[in-house]
Coordinates of C-alpha atoms in Angstrom, one line a residue:
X234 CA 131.9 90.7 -107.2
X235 CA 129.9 87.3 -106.8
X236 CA 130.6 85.3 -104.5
X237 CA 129.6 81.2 -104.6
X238 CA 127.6 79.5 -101.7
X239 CA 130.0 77.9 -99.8
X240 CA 127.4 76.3 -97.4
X241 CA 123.9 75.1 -97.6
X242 CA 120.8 74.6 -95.7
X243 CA 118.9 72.0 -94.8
X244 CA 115.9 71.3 -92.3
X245 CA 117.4 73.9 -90.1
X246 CA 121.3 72.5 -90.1
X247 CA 124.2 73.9 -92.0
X248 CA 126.0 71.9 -94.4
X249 CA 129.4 72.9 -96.0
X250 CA 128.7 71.6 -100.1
X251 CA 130.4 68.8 -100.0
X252 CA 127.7 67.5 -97.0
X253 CA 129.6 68.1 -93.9
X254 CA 127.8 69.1 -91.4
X255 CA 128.2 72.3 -89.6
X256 CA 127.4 72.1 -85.8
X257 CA 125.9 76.0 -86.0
X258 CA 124.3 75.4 -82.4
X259 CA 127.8 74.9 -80.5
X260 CA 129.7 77.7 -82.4
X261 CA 131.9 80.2 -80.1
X262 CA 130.4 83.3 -80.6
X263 CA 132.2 86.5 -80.2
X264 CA 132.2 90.3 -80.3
X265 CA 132.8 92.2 -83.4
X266 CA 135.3 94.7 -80.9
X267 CA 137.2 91.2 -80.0
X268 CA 137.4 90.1 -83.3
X269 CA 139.1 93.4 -84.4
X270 CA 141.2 93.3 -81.6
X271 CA 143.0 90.1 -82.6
X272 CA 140.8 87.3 -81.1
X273 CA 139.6 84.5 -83.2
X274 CA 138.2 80.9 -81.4
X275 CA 140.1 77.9 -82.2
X276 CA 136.5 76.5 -84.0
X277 CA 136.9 77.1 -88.3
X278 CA 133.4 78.3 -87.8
X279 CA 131.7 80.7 -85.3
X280 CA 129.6 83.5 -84.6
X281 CA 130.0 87.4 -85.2
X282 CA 127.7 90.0 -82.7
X283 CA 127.8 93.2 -84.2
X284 CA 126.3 95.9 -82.2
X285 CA 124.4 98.3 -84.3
X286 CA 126.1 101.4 -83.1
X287 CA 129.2 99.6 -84.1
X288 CA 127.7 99.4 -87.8
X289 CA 126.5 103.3 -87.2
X290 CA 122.8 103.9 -86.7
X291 CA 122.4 105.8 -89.9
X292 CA 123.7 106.8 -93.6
X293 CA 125.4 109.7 -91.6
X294 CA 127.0 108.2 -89.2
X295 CA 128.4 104.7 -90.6
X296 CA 131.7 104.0 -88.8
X297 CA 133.6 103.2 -92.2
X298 CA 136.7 103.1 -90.4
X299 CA 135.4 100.3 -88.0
X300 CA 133.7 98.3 -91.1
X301 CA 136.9 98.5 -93.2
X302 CA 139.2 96.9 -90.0
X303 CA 136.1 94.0 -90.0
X304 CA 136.4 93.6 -93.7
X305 CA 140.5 93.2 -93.8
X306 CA 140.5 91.0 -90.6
X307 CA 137.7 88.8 -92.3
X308 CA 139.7 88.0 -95.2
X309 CA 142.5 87.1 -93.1
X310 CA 139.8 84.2 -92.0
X311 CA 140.0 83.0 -96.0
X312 CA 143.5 81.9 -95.7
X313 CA 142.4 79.6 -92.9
X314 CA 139.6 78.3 -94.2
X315 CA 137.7 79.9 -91.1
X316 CA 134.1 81.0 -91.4
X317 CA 131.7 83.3 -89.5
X318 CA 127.9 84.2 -89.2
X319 CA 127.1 88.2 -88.2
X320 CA 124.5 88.3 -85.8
X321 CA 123.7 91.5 -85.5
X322 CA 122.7 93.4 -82.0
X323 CA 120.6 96.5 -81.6
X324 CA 122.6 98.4 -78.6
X325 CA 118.8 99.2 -77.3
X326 CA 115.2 98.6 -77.9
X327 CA 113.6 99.3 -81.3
X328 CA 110.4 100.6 -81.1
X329 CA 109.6 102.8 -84.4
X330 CA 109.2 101.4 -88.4
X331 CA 112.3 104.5 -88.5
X332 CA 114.3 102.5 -86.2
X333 CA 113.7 98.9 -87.6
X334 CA 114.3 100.6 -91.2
X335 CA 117.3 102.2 -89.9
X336 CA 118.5 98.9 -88.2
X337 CA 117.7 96.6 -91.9
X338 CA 119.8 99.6 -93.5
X339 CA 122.5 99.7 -91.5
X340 CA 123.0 95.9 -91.1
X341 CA 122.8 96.0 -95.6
X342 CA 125.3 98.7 -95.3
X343 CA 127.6 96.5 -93.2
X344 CA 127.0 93.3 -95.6
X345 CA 128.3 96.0 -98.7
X346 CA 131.2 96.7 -96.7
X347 CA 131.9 92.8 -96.1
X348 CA 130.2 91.7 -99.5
X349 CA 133.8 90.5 -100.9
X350 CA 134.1 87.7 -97.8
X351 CA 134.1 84.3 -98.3
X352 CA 134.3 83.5 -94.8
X353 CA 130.9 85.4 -94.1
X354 CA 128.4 82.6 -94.2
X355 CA 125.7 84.7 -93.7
X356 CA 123.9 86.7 -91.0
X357 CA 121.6 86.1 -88.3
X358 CA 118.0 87.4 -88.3
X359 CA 117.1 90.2 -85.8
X360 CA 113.9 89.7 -83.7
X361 CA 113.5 93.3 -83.4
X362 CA 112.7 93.3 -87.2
X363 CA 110.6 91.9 -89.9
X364 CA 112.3 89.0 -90.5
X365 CA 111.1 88.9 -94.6
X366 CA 111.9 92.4 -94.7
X367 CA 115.7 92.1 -93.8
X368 CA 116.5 89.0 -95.8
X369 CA 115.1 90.3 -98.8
X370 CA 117.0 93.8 -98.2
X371 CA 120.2 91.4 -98.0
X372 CA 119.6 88.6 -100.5
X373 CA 119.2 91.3 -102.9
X374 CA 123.1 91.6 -103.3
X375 CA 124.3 88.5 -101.7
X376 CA 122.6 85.6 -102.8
X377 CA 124.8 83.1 -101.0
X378 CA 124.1 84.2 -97.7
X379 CA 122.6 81.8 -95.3
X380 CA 120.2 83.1 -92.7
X381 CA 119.9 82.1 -89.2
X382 CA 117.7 82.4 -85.9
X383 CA 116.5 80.9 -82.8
X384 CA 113.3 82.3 -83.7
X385 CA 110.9 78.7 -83.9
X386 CA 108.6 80.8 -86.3
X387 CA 110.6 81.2 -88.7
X388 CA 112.7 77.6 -88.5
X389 CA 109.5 76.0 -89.8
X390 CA 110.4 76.5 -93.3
X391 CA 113.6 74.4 -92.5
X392 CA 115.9 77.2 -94.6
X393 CA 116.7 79.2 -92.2
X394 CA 119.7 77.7 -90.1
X395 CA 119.1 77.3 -86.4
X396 CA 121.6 78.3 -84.0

C-alpha cells in the first residue's frame, strides 16, 4: 500500500499541503509504552519515542506483539485527524557498525509494521547513526516520510524538519 504525503518540508518547518504550518518545535512528545497504554496529548500533532528494545534489537527478537498494539492504536489517530513523528531511542550506547546496522534495521522493521499509517508523518533521525544511511533504508518503502532532527548538520539542506 502507498501512502500520499500528507505534509511537506520546507527550510526546516513542517507544512501540512494545503500550507499550514506545523509548529514541529513545541509538539508534546511522548512514550511509545504511554501511547499504547491509552495516552494521547490534546495537540493533533506530536512526537513518538520508541525505544529500540521496544522495536526488538534484532530479526530474532522483534516484539510483533508490541508493534501490532502501536499499529492499531495509530490508526485510531486517522479518525481524529491526529498525526505523529517516531523518534526513535537506542535504550544504550551504540558503539559497533553491527549495532548501528542493527538499530537502521530494526527502526525499518518498525516503519513495515506501521507502513499503512496515515498519521505517521515520518521519523526522527538517530544521532547514533549515519544519518544518509537510515533515510535511505526508510525512504526506500515510504516515500512520504518526512525526516527530522535537532542535528544543525544536517538542517542545512533545509529538508529535514527541525524539532
Amino acid at each position: 500500500m502507498k501512502l500520499e504525503k500528507q505534509f511537506e518540508s520546507k527550510e526546516n518547518n513542517l507544512y501540512f499541503l494545503d500550507g499550514t504550518q506545523v509548529n514541529v518545535r513545541e509538539c508534546s512528545a511522548i512514550s511509545a509504552a504511554e501511547f499504547n497504554n491509552g495516552k494521547i496529548p490534546s495537540q493533533n500533532f506530536f512526537a513518538l519515542a520508541l525505544n529500540w528494545t521496544q522495536i526488538g534489537c534484532s530479526e530474532e527478537t522483534y516484539n510483533e506483539e508490541f508493534l501490532a498494539l502501536l499499529r492499531d492504536n495509530l490508526k485510531l489517530l486517522e479518525e481524529k485527524k491526529y498525526f505523529v513523528f517516531i523518534i526513535p531511542e537506542a535504550d544504550s550506547a551504540i558503539s559497533t557498525e553491527q549495532e548501528k546496522e542493527d538499530f537502521i534495521a530494526s527502526c525499518k522493521h518498525c516503519a513495515r509494521r506501521i507502513k499503512d499509517c496515515i498519521s505517521v508523518a515520518g521519523f526522527a533521525v538517530p544521532q547514533e547513526v549515519s544519518a544518509q544511511n537510515f533515510m535511505e533504508e526508510l525512504s526506500a518503502k515510504h516515500k512520504h516520510y518526512t525526516f527530522f532532527s535537532k542535528n544543525s548538520d544536517l538542517l542545512k539542506n533545509g529538508e529535514i524538519v527541525a524539532f
